[in-house]
Amino acid sequence: MSLADPAPLQPFLHRLLSRSELSTAERQAILDLPFTPAQIAVNRDFVRLRERAEEAFFIVEGLVGRFGQNREGIRQTTAIYLPGDMVGLRSIAGAETNTALQALAVTTVLRVPHVALRNAARSFPALAEAFWRECVVDAAILAEWIISIGRRDARARLAHLFCEVACRAGRSVPASGARFPFPATQVHIGEMTGLTSVHVNRSLQGLRRDGLVDLRERQIHLLDWDRLAAVGDFSPEYLSLECGDRIWSR
Amino acid sequence: MSLADPAPLQPFLHRLLSRSELSTAERQAILDLPFTPAQIAVNRDFVRLRERAEEAFFIVEGLVGRFGQNREGIRQTTAIYLPGDMVGLRSIAGAETNTALQALAVTTVLRVPHVALRNAARSFPALAEAFWRECVVDAAILAEWIISIGRRDARARLAHLFCEVACRAGRSVPASGARFPFPATQVHIGEMTGLTSVHVNRSLQGLRRDGLVDLRERQIHLLDWDRLAAVGDFSPEYLSLECGDRIWSR
DNA sequence: CGTTCTTTTGACGAGAGTCAAGACTGGTGG
DNA sequence: CCACCAGTCTTGACTCTCGTCAAAAGAACG
């Protein structure tokens, strides 16, 4: 998407509409949000620990990780954000102090001031509810990461991660053979899965050898979706991808 | 708290007020919420996986865990709820399909229908924001659990867990010597920390031997808070316990 | 084309899991 | 009041996944 696009925030609206119903005025309020495009260099920590961001970041292109760290400074990624995600919606409602943000690739974002989002949410309760709903999905993903890191071995963790990324990137359950960008390095993947990069490397080789998935040229190649999902113990419901049967209609 | 109490939901209101400002009408709406008291037997799974609860549960007494499981059915607790917590506020805004709820002790709850909470949130946007804010804190706790399980060893995980529980139970940073109920078994603690109960046992012995913390008679005994927090790599900001300098005033 | 990042490999060590059995505890019912 | 039983805690011996350390080989990028 080009930044000269007449409505750069259209994809954000589109995301919200996939889970929430919004009136014309509410939609317009989203499109009217102020924003500043920005480019972030790879591996740049653009929000540091204990720092309070004053804006949210809509990801246009690239990959962003939220992370914390232990005493020794070893990082643990707690969430990743793909193109189409809005980072930092949470902070509209409450402080977010113990995590930082890192660009895992050259990333293009739209910076949207928290005040503007907060004002929109207060002017239109339906928007507040839509934002809240996005946060609920985020929390479901966090919970699934806990399950993965706590109770799955390296192979399953990686498989689960790739399944999640595949579904989130395509906004639906993908088919075998699909490929899509995932510009994280093996070090980054280790930080996501609670493993070392060395062990990520060896486990990835196993998945590749078994014809499940391949990571090449910063892309995930799904070789056998069904077996990958089985190995990763993955079922996509928690991502709330379906928008047809909305249970929480107004 | 007795169930004959004139305003059993007062503690819930109190919790909300610790993080949000609410008008008289908004406060009254909370106190007027319909509820049904209930007692849950220990180890009862009162919401099963893939089941959709129709109500939230305010914890009066006891301990509740939210959990998922891997392919083999090994459980991983993703969140715990102490007296004073409202379980399932998230589900007001969105579905919560991949986790179940389990009583880790005999637990007294107030069941509050989701519809009632949703109506309150829609009648009073400030309530929606207050609920949302609680969910944001929950998410911060989830992220911290990911960091713990992903990057801390058994000893540090346990120390961090006890620190968190101590702060949440007392709503403030405790002092050495404090003790408070924590009716989870070592099996439960293993499910929280991604460890086996055997390893929990051995690690607990280490913490006890070193004079950091002791777990006896379903109570946590804080022997040396400072060293425990150091071992557990714990800092309490993420719990948003402070209510003095509210940054998100209305 | 060298420099830096990333991936890959090997050897070794350690933290945590597994399996199994015994000790302790509290609750229940005869 | 005591015996029994199920759940919990504890311990030991052994295994194995994953981490550590180190170095080399490839890729990417100015």
Coordinates of C-alpha atoms (C1' of nucleotides) in Angstrom, one line a residue:
Chain A
M1 CA 0.0 0.0 0.0
S2 CA 1.4 3.4 -0.9
L3 CA 1.4 6.2 1.5
A4 CA -0.1 8.4 -1.2
D5 CA -3.2 6.2 -1.0
P6 CA -6.3 8.4 -0.6
A7 CA -7.4 6.6 2.7
P8 CA -4.4 4.9 4.3
L9 CA -6.4 3.9 7.3
Q10 CA -8.9 2.0 5.2
P11 CA -7.1 -1.3 6.0
F12 CA -7.5 -0.5 9.7
L13 CA -11.2 0.1 9.3
H14 CA -11.4 -3.1 7.3
R15 CA -9.9 -5.0 10.1
L16 CA -12.3 -3.5 12.6
L17 CA -15.2 -4.3 10.3
S18 CA -14.2 -7.9 10.2
R19 CA -15.2 -8.2 13.9
S20 CA -17.5 -5.3 14.6
E21 CA -20.4 -3.5 12.9
L22 CA -19.9 0.2 12.6
S23 CA -22.2 3.0 11.3
T24 CA -21.2 5.4 8.6
A25 CA -20.2 8.1 11.1
E26 CA -18.2 5.6 13.1
R27 CA -16.4 4.4 9.9
Q28 CA -15.7 8.0 9.0
A29 CA -14.2 8.7 12.4
I30 CA -11.7 6.0 11.8
L31 CA -10.8 7.2 8.4
D32 CA -10.5 10.8 9.7
L33 CA -7.9 9.8 12.4
P34 CA -4.7 11.8 12.2
F35 CA -1.6 9.8 11.3
T36 CA 2.0 10.2 10.4
P37 CA 3.7 7.7 8.1
A38 CA 7.1 6.5 9.3
Q39 CA 9.7 4.0 8.3
I40 CA 11.5 2.0 11.0
A41 CA 14.8 0.4 10.5
V42 CA 15.3 -3.3 11.1
N43 CA 16.1 -4.3 14.7
R44 CA 15.4 -0.8 15.9
D45 CA 13.8 -0.7 19.4
F46 CA 11.4 2.1 18.7
V47 CA 9.6 1.9 22.1
R48 CA 11.9 1.1 24.9
L49 CA 11.1 -0.7 28.2
R50 CA 9.5 1.5 30.8
E51 CA 8.9 4.1 28.1
R52 CA 5.3 5.2 27.5
A53 CA 4.3 5.5 23.8
E54 CA 2.0 8.4 23.0
E55 CA 0.8 6.8 19.8
A56 CA -0.4 3.6 18.3
F57 CA 1.3 2.1 15.2
F58 CA -0.7 0.7 12.3
I59 CA 1.5 -1.8 10.5
V60 CA 1.5 -1.2 6.7
E61 CA 4.4 -3.4 5.9
G62 CA 7.0 -5.3 7.8
L63 CA 7.0 -7.0 11.2
V64 CA 7.0 -5.8 14.8
G65 CA 7.6 -7.6 18.0
R66 CA 6.6 -6.7 21.5
F67 CA 9.0 -8.0 24.1
G68 CA 10.1 -8.1 27.7
Q69 CA 13.3 -9.5 29.1
N70 CA 14.6 -11.3 32.1
R71 CA 17.3 -10.2 34.5
E72 CA 20.1 -11.0 32.2
G73 CA 18.5 -9.1 29.4
I74 CA 17.5 -12.1 27.4
R75 CA 14.5 -11.1 25.4
Q76 CA 11.2 -12.8 25.2
T77 CA 8.8 -11.7 22.5
T78 CA 5.2 -11.7 23.8
A79 CA 3.4 -10.6 20.7
I80 CA 4.0 -10.0 17.0
Y81 CA 2.2 -7.7 14.7
L82 CA 1.7 -8.2 11.0
P83 CA 0.7 -5.8 8.3
G84 CA -2.9 -4.8 9.0
D85 CA -2.5 -4.9 12.8
M86 CA -2.7 -1.9 15.0
V87 CA -0.1 -2.0 17.8
G88 CA -0.8 -0.3 21.1
L89 CA -4.6 -0.2 21.1
R90 CA -4.4 -1.5 24.6
S91 CA -2.6 1.6 25.8
I92 CA -5.7 3.7 25.1
A93 CA -7.4 2.2 28.1
G94 CA -4.4 1.6 30.4
A95 CA -0.7 1.9 30.8
E96 CA 1.6 -0.6 29.2
T97 CA 4.9 -0.4 31.0
N98 CA 6.7 -3.6 31.0
T99 CA 7.1 -4.2 27.3
A100 CA 8.9 -2.6 24.4
L101 CA 8.5 -2.6 20.7
Q102 CA 11.1 -3.8 18.2
A103 CA 11.0 -3.8 14.4
L104 CA 11.9 -7.3 13.2
A105 CA 12.3 -6.0 9.6
V106 CA 12.2 -2.7 7.8
T107 CA 8.7 -1.7 8.8
T108 CA 6.3 1.0 7.5
V109 CA 3.8 2.2 10.0
L110 CA 1.2 4.9 10.4
R111 CA 1.6 6.6 13.8
V112 CA -1.8 7.5 15.3
P113 CA -1.8 9.6 18.5
H114 CA -3.4 7.9 21.5
V115 CA -5.4 11.0 22.2
A116 CA -7.1 10.9 18.8
L117 CA -8.0 7.2 19.3
R118 CA -9.2 7.9 22.8
N119 CA -11.4 10.8 21.6
A120 CA -12.8 8.6 18.9
A121 CA -13.6 5.9 21.4
R122 CA -15.3 8.4 23.7
S123 CA -17.3 10.0 20.9
F124 CA -18.4 6.7 19.5
P125 CA -19.0 3.9 22.1
A126 CA -19.2 1.4 19.3
L127 CA -15.6 2.3 18.4
A128 CA -14.5 1.7 22.0
E129 CA -16.2 -1.6 21.9
A130 CA -14.5 -2.5 18.6
F131 CA -11.1 -1.5 20.0
W132 CA -11.8 -3.5 23.1
R133 CA -12.7 -6.5 20.9
E134 CA -9.4 -6.3 19.2
C135 CA -7.7 -6.4 22.6
V136 CA -9.7 -9.4 23.5
V137 CA -8.4 -11.3 20.4
D138 CA -4.8 -10.1 21.4
A139 CA -5.3 -11.6 24.8
A140 CA -6.5 -14.9 23.3
I141 CA -3.3 -15.0 21.3
L142 CA -1.2 -14.3 24.4
A143 CA -2.9 -17.2 26.2
E144 CA -2.2 -19.5 23.3
W145 CA 1.5 -18.5 23.4
I146 CA 1.6 -19.4 27.1
I147 CA 0.2 -22.8 26.3
S148 CA 2.7 -23.3 23.5
I149 CA 5.7 -22.2 25.5
G150 CA 4.6 -24.0 28.6
R151 CA 3.5 -27.3 27.2
R152 CA 4.8 -27.9 23.7
D153 CA 8.2 -29.0 22.6
A154 CA 10.3 -27.0 20.2
R155 CA 9.0 -28.7 17.1
A156 CA 5.4 -28.1 18.1
R157 CA 6.0 -24.5 19.2
L158 CA 7.5 -23.6 15.8
A159 CA 4.7 -25.4 13.9
H160 CA 2.1 -23.6 16.0
L161 CA 3.7 -20.2 15.4
F162 CA 3.8 -20.7 11.7
C163 CA 0.2 -21.8 11.7
E164 CA -0.8 -18.7 13.6
V165 CA 1.2 -16.4 11.4
A166 CA -0.3 -18.1 8.3
C167 CA -3.9 -17.6 9.5
R168 CA -3.3 -14.1 10.6
A169 CA -1.5 -13.0 7.5
G170 CA -4.1 -14.5 5.2
R171 CA -7.1 -13.7 7.4
S172 CA -8.2 -17.3 6.9
V173 CA -7.0 -20.9 7.1
P174 CA -4.5 -21.4 4.3
A175 CA -3.9 -24.3 2.0
S176 CA -0.8 -26.4 1.5
G177 CA 1.6 -24.8 -0.9
A178 CA 0.8 -21.2 0.2
R179 CA 3.7 -18.9 0.9
F180 CA 3.8 -15.5 2.5
P181 CA 6.3 -13.1 4.0
F182 CA 7.7 -13.6 7.5
P183 CA 10.9 -11.6 7.7
A184 CA 12.0 -12.7 11.2
T185 CA 15.4 -14.3 11.7
Q186 CA 16.0 -17.5 13.6
V187 CA 17.1 -15.4 16.5
H188 CA 13.8 -13.6 16.4
I189 CA 11.9 -16.8 16.2
G190 CA 13.9 -18.1 19.2
E191 CA 12.8 -15.0 21.1
M192 CA 9.2 -15.7 20.2
T193 CA 9.2 -19.3 21.2
G194 CA 11.4 -19.2 24.3
L195 CA 14.1 -21.2 22.5
T196 CA 17.7 -20.5 21.5
S197 CA 18.4 -19.7 17.9
V198 CA 20.6 -22.8 17.7
H199 CA 17.7 -25.0 18.7
V200 CA 15.4 -23.2 16.4
N201 CA 17.7 -23.9 13.6
R202 CA 17.9 -27.6 14.3
S203 CA 14.1 -27.9 14.8
L204 CA 13.4 -26.0 11.6
Q205 CA 15.6 -28.5 9.8
G206 CA 13.4 -31.2 11.1
L207 CA 10.2 -29.6 10.0
R208 CA 11.8 -29.0 6.5
R209 CA 13.1 -32.6 6.3
D210 CA 9.7 -33.9 7.1
G211 CA 8.1 -31.8 4.4
L212 CA 5.9 -29.7 6.7
V213 CA 7.1 -26.2 6.3
D214 CA 10.1 -24.4 4.9
L215 CA 11.5 -21.0 5.8
R216 CA 13.4 -19.4 2.9
E217 CA 14.0 -16.0 1.6
R218 CA 12.1 -14.4 4.5
Q219 CA 9.0 -16.4 3.5
I220 CA 7.1 -19.2 5.1
H221 CA 6.4 -22.0 2.6
L222 CA 3.6 -24.2 3.8
L223 CA 4.4 -27.7 2.4
D224 CA 1.7 -29.7 4.2
W225 CA -0.8 -27.6 6.1
D226 CA -2.7 -30.5 7.7
R227 CA 0.3 -32.2 9.1
L228 CA 1.8 -28.9 10.2
A229 CA -1.4 -28.0 12.1
A230 CA -1.4 -31.5 13.6
V231 CA 2.2 -31.2 14.8
G232 CA 1.6 -27.7 16.1
D233 CA -1.6 -28.8 17.9
F234 CA -3.2 -25.8 16.1
S235 CA -6.9 -24.9 15.8
P236 CA -7.7 -21.4 14.5
E237 CA -10.8 -20.6 16.5
Y238 CA -9.0 -18.4 19.0
L239 CA -8.0 -16.0 16.3
S240 CA -11.7 -15.0 15.6
L241 CA -11.2 -15.0 11.9
E242 CA -14.7 -15.8 11.0
C243 CA -16.9 -12.8 10.6
G244 CA -20.1 -14.4 9.3
D245 CA -21.8 -15.6 12.5
R246 CA -21.0 -12.7 14.8
I247 CA -22.2 -13.7 18.2
W248 CA -21.9 -10.3 19.7
S249 CA -24.1 -8.3 17.3
R250 CA -25.4 -5.0 18.6
Chain B
M1 CA -17.8 -11.6 52.8
S2 CA -21.2 -13.1 53.5
L3 CA -23.7 -13.6 50.8
A4 CA -26.3 -11.9 52.9
D5 CA -24.2 -8.8 52.6
P6 CA -26.4 -5.9 51.5
A7 CA -24.2 -5.1 48.5
P8 CA -22.2 -8.2 47.5
L9 CA -20.9 -6.5 44.4
Q10 CA -19.4 -3.7 46.3
P11 CA -15.9 -5.3 46.1
F12 CA -16.2 -5.5 42.4
L13 CA -17.1 -1.8 42.3
H14 CA -14.2 -1.2 44.6
R15 CA -11.8 -2.9 42.2
L16 CA -13.1 -0.9 39.2
L17 CA -12.7 2.3 41.2
S18 CA -9.1 1.5 41.9
R19 CA -8.4 2.1 38.3
S20 CA -11.3 4.1 36.9
E21 CA -13.3 7.1 37.9
L22 CA -17.1 6.4 37.9
S23 CA -20.1 8.7 38.4
T24 CA -22.8 7.9 41.0
A25 CA -25.1 6.5 38.3
E26 CA -22.3 4.3 36.9
R27 CA -21.5 3.0 40.4
Q28 CA -25.1 2.3 41.0
A29 CA -25.3 0.4 37.7
I30 CA -22.5 -1.9 39.0
L31 CA -24.2 -2.5 42.3
D32 CA -27.5 -3.2 40.6
L33 CA -26.1 -5.9 38.4
P34 CA -28.0 -9.2 38.8
F35 CA -26.1 -12.1 40.3
T36 CA -26.4 -15.6 41.6
P37 CA -24.1 -16.8 44.4
A38 CA -22.6 -20.2 43.8
Q39 CA -20.2 -22.6 45.4
I40 CA -17.8 -24.6 43.2
A41 CA -16.1 -27.8 44.4
V42 CA -12.4 -28.1 44.3
N43 CA -10.9 -29.3 41.0
R44 CA -14.2 -28.9 39.2
D45 CA -14.0 -27.7 35.6
F46 CA -17.0 -25.4 35.6
V47 CA -16.4 -24.1 32.1
R48 CA -15.1 -26.7 29.7
L49 CA -12.9 -26.2 26.6
R50 CA -14.9 -25.0 23.6
E51 CA -17.8 -24.2 25.8
R52 CA -19.1 -20.6 25.8
A53 CA -20.0 -19.3 29.2
E54 CA -23.0 -17.0 29.5
E55 CA -21.9 -15.3 32.6
A56 CA -18.9 -13.8 34.3
F57 CA -17.8 -15.0 37.8
F58 CA -16.8 -12.6 40.6
I59 CA -14.5 -14.5 42.9
V60 CA -15.6 -14.0 46.6
E61 CA -13.4 -16.7 48.1
G62 CA -11.1 -19.4 46.7
L63 CA -9.0 -19.7 43.6
V64 CA -9.8 -20.2 39.9
G65 CA -7.6 -21.0 37.0
R66 CA -8.0 -20.6 33.3
F67 CA -6.3 -23.2 31.3
G68 CA -5.8 -24.7 27.9
Q69 CA -4.1 -28.0 27.0
N70 CA -1.8 -29.5 24.5
R71 CA -2.5 -32.5 22.3
E72 CA -1.8 -35.0 25.1
G73 CA -4.2 -33.2 27.4
I74 CA -1.5 -31.8 29.6
R75 CA -2.9 -28.6 31.1
Q76 CA -1.3 -25.2 31.0
T77 CA -2.9 -22.5 33.2
T78 CA -2.9 -19.2 31.5
A79 CA -4.4 -17.0 34.2
I80 CA -5.4 -17.3 37.8
Y81 CA -8.1 -15.4 39.6
L82 CA -8.1 -14.4 43.2
P83 CA -10.8 -13.1 45.5
G84 CA -11.9 -9.7 44.2
D85 CA -11.3 -10.6 40.5
M86 CA -14.0 -10.8 37.9
V87 CA -13.5 -13.7 35.6
G88 CA -14.7 -13.5 32.0
L89 CA -15.0 -9.8 31.5
R90 CA -13.2 -10.3 28.2
S91 CA -16.1 -12.4 26.9
I92 CA -18.3 -9.4 27.0
A93 CA -16.6 -8.0 24.0
G94 CA -15.6 -11.2 22.2
A95 CA -15.7 -14.9 22.2
E96 CA -13.3 -16.9 24.4
T97 CA -13.2 -20.3 23.0
N98 CA -9.9 -22.0 23.6
T99 CA -9.8 -21.9 27.4
A100 CA -11.6 -23.5 30.2
L101 CA -12.1 -22.6 33.9
Q102 CA -11.2 -24.8 36.8
A103 CA -11.7 -24.2 40.6
L104 CA -8.3 -24.8 42.3
A105 CA -10.0 -24.7 45.7
V106 CA -13.5 -24.6 47.1
T107 CA -14.6 -21.4 45.5
T108 CA -17.5 -19.0 46.2
V109 CA -18.5 -16.9 43.2
L110 CA -21.2 -14.5 42.1
R111 CA -22.4 -15.4 38.7
V112 CA -23.2 -12.3 36.6
P113 CA -24.9 -12.7 33.2
H114 CA -22.9 -11.4 30.3
V115 CA -26.0 -9.7 28.9
A116 CA -26.3 -7.6 32.1
L117 CA -22.7 -6.6 32.0
R118 CA -22.9 -5.9 28.3
N119 CA -26.0 -3.7 28.8
A120 CA -24.3 -1.8 31.6
A121 CA -21.3 -1.2 29.3
R122 CA -23.5 0.0 26.6
S123 CA -25.6 2.3 28.8
F124 CA -22.5 3.8 30.4
P125 CA -19.5 4.1 28.2
A126 CA -17.4 4.8 31.2
L127 CA -18.2 1.3 32.4
A128 CA -17.2 -0.1 29.1
E129 CA -13.9 1.7 29.5
A130 CA -13.4 0.5 33.0
F131 CA -14.0 -3.1 31.9
W132 CA -11.7 -2.6 29.0
R133 CA -9.1 -1.3 31.4
E134 CA -9.4 -4.4 33.5
C135 CA -8.8 -6.5 30.4
V136 CA -5.7 -4.5 29.6
V137 CA -4.3 -5.3 33.0
D138 CA -5.1 -9.0 32.4
A139 CA -3.2 -8.8 29.1
A140 CA -0.2 -7.3 30.9
I141 CA -0.2 -10.3 33.3
L142 CA -0.5 -12.7 30.4
A143 CA 2.5 -11.1 28.7
E144 CA 4.5 -11.3 32.0
W145 CA 3.7 -15.0 32.2
I146 CA 5.0 -15.5 28.7
I147 CA 8.3 -13.9 29.8
S148 CA 8.5 -16.0 32.9
I149 CA 7.8 -19.3 31.2
G150 CA 9.9 -18.5 28.2
R151 CA 13.0 -17.1 29.8
R152 CA 13.2 -17.8 33.5
D153 CA 14.2 -21.1 35.2
A154 CA 12.0 -23.0 37.6
R155 CA 13.2 -21.1 40.7
A156 CA 12.6 -17.7 39.1
R157 CA 9.3 -18.7 37.7
L158 CA 8.0 -19.8 41.1
A159 CA 9.4 -16.7 42.8
H160 CA 7.8 -14.5 40.2
L161 CA 4.5 -16.2 40.6
F162 CA 4.5 -15.8 44.3
C163 CA 5.4 -12.2 44.0
E164 CA 2.5 -11.6 41.6
V165 CA 0.1 -13.4 43.8
A166 CA 1.3 -11.5 46.8
C167 CA 0.8 -8.1 45.2
R168 CA -2.5 -9.0 43.7
A169 CA -3.9 -10.5 46.9
G170 CA -2.9 -7.5 49.0
R171 CA -3.4 -4.9 46.3
S172 CA 0.0 -3.5 47.1
V173 CA 3.6 -4.5 47.5
P174 CA 3.9 -6.7 50.6
A175 CA 6.5 -6.8 53.3
S176 CA 8.6 -9.7 54.5
G177 CA 6.8 -11.8 57.0
A178 CA 3.4 -11.4 55.3
R179 CA 1.3 -14.5 54.7
F180 CA -1.8 -15.0 52.7
P181 CA -3.9 -17.8 51.4
F182 CA -2.9 -19.5 48.2
P183 CA -4.8 -22.8 48.1
A184 CA -3.2 -24.2 44.9
T185 CA -1.4 -27.6 45.1
Q186 CA 2.0 -28.3 43.7
V187 CA 0.3 -29.9 40.7
H188 CA -1.6 -26.7 40.1
I189 CA 1.5 -24.6 40.5
G190 CA 3.2 -26.8 37.9
E191 CA 0.3 -26.2 35.5
M192 CA 0.8 -22.4 36.1
T193 CA 4.5 -22.4 35.5
G194 CA 4.9 -24.9 32.8
L195 CA 6.7 -27.3 35.1
T196 CA 6.0 -30.8 36.4
S197 CA 4.8 -31.1 40.0
V198 CA 8.0 -33.1 40.8
H199 CA 10.2 -30.2 39.7
V200 CA 8.0 -27.7 41.5
N201 CA 8.5 -29.7 44.6
R202 CA 12.2 -29.7 44.4
S203 CA 12.4 -26.0 43.4
L204 CA 10.1 -25.0 46.3
Q205 CA 12.4 -26.8 48.7
G206 CA 15.2 -24.7 47.4
L207 CA 13.3 -21.5 47.9
R208 CA 12.4 -22.6 51.4
R209 CA 15.9 -23.7 52.3
D210 CA 17.2 -20.3 51.2
G211 CA 14.7 -18.5 53.4
L212 CA 12.9 -16.8 50.6
V213 CA 9.4 -18.1 50.7
D214 CA 7.5 -21.0 52.3
L215 CA 4.3 -22.7 51.2
R216 CA 2.5 -24.3 54.1
E217 CA -1.1 -25.0 55.0
R218 CA -2.3 -23.5 51.7
Q219 CA -0.6 -20.2 52.5
I220 CA 2.3 -18.3 51.1
H221 CA 4.7 -17.2 53.8
L222 CA 6.9 -14.4 52.5
L223 CA 10.2 -14.8 54.4
D224 CA 12.3 -12.3 52.5
W225 CA 10.4 -10.1 50.0
D226 CA 13.4 -8.3 48.6
R227 CA 15.4 -11.3 47.8
L228 CA 12.3 -13.2 46.5
A229 CA 11.6 -10.3 44.1
A230 CA 15.2 -10.3 43.0
V231 CA 15.2 -14.0 42.4
G232 CA 11.9 -13.8 40.5
D233 CA 13.0 -10.8 38.6
F234 CA 9.8 -9.1 39.7
S235 CA 8.7 -5.5 39.4
P236 CA 5.1 -4.7 40.1
E237 CA 4.4 -1.9 37.7
Y238 CA 2.6 -4.1 35.2
L239 CA -0.1 -4.9 37.7
S240 CA -1.3 -1.2 37.8
L241 CA -1.8 -1.3 41.5
E242 CA -1.2 2.4 42.0
C243 CA -4.3 4.4 41.8
G244 CA -2.9 7.8 42.8
D245 CA -1.5 9.1 39.6
R246 CA -4.0 7.9 37.1
I247 CA -2.7 8.8 33.7
W248 CA -5.8 8.1 31.9
S249 CA -8.2 10.4 33.7
R250 CA -11.4 11.3 31.9
Chain C
dC1 C1' 35.2 -7.3 -1.7
dG2 C1' 35.5 -6.9 3.0
dT3 C1' 32.3 -6.5 6.9
dT4 C1' 28.5 -7.9 9.4
dC5 C1' 24.6 -10.6 10.0
dT6 C1' 22.6 -15.1 9.6
dT7 C1' 22.6 -19.9 9.3
dT8 C1' 24.7 -24.2 10.2
dT9 C1' 27.4 -27.7 12.7
dG10 C1' 29.7 -30.2 16.6
dA11 C1' 30.8 -31.4 21.3
dC12 C1' 29.4 -31.1 25.8
dG13 C1' 26.7 -29.9 30.0
dA14 C1' 22.7 -29.0 32.7
dG15 C1' 17.9 -28.2 33.8
dA16 C1' 13.8 -30.3 33.7
dG17 C1' 11.0 -34.6 32.7
dT18 C1' 9.8 -39.5 33.6
dC19 C1' 8.8 -43.3 36.2
dA20 C1' 8.2 -45.4 40.4
dA21 C1' 7.6 -45.9 45.1
dG22 C1' 7.0 -44.4 49.8
dA23 C1' 5.4 -41.0 53.4
dC24 C1' 2.2 -37.9 54.9
dT25 C1' -2.4 -35.7 55.3
dG26 C1' -7.2 -34.9 55.9
dG27 C1' -11.7 -36.5 55.2
dT28 C1' -15.2 -40.4 55.5
dG29 C1' -17.7 -43.9 57.2
dG30 C1' -18.2 -48.0 59.8
Chain D
dC1 C1' -12.7 -43.7 67.7
dC2 C1' -10.2 -45.8 64.5
dA3 C1' -9.4 -47.7 59.8
dC4 C1' -9.4 -46.7 55.3
dC5 C1' -8.7 -44.1 51.2
dA6 C1' -7.7 -40.6 48.0
dG7 C1' -5.1 -36.8 47.3
dT8 C1' -0.7 -34.6 48.2
dC9 C1' 4.0 -34.2 49.0
dT10 C1' 8.6 -36.2 48.9
dT11 C1' 12.5 -38.8 47.3
dG12 C1' 15.6 -41.5 44.1
dA13 C1' 17.4 -43.0 39.7
dC14 C1' 17.6 -42.4 35.1
dT15 C1' 16.7 -40.0 30.6
dC16 C1' 16.4 -36.5 27.3
dT17 C1' 15.4 -32.1 25.5
dC18 C1' 17.3 -28.0 25.1
dG19 C1' 21.1 -24.6 26.3
dT20 C1' 26.0 -23.3 26.0
dC21 C1' 30.2 -22.4 23.8
dA22 C1' 32.7 -22.2 19.8
dA23 C1' 33.7 -22.0 15.1
dA24 C1' 32.9 -22.1 10.3
dA25 C1' 30.2 -21.4 6.2
dG26 C1' 26.8 -18.6 3.6
dA27 C1' 24.3 -14.3 2.5
dA28 C1' 23.5 -9.6 2.5
dC29 C1' 25.0 -5.1 2.0
dG30 C1' 27.4 -1.2 1.5

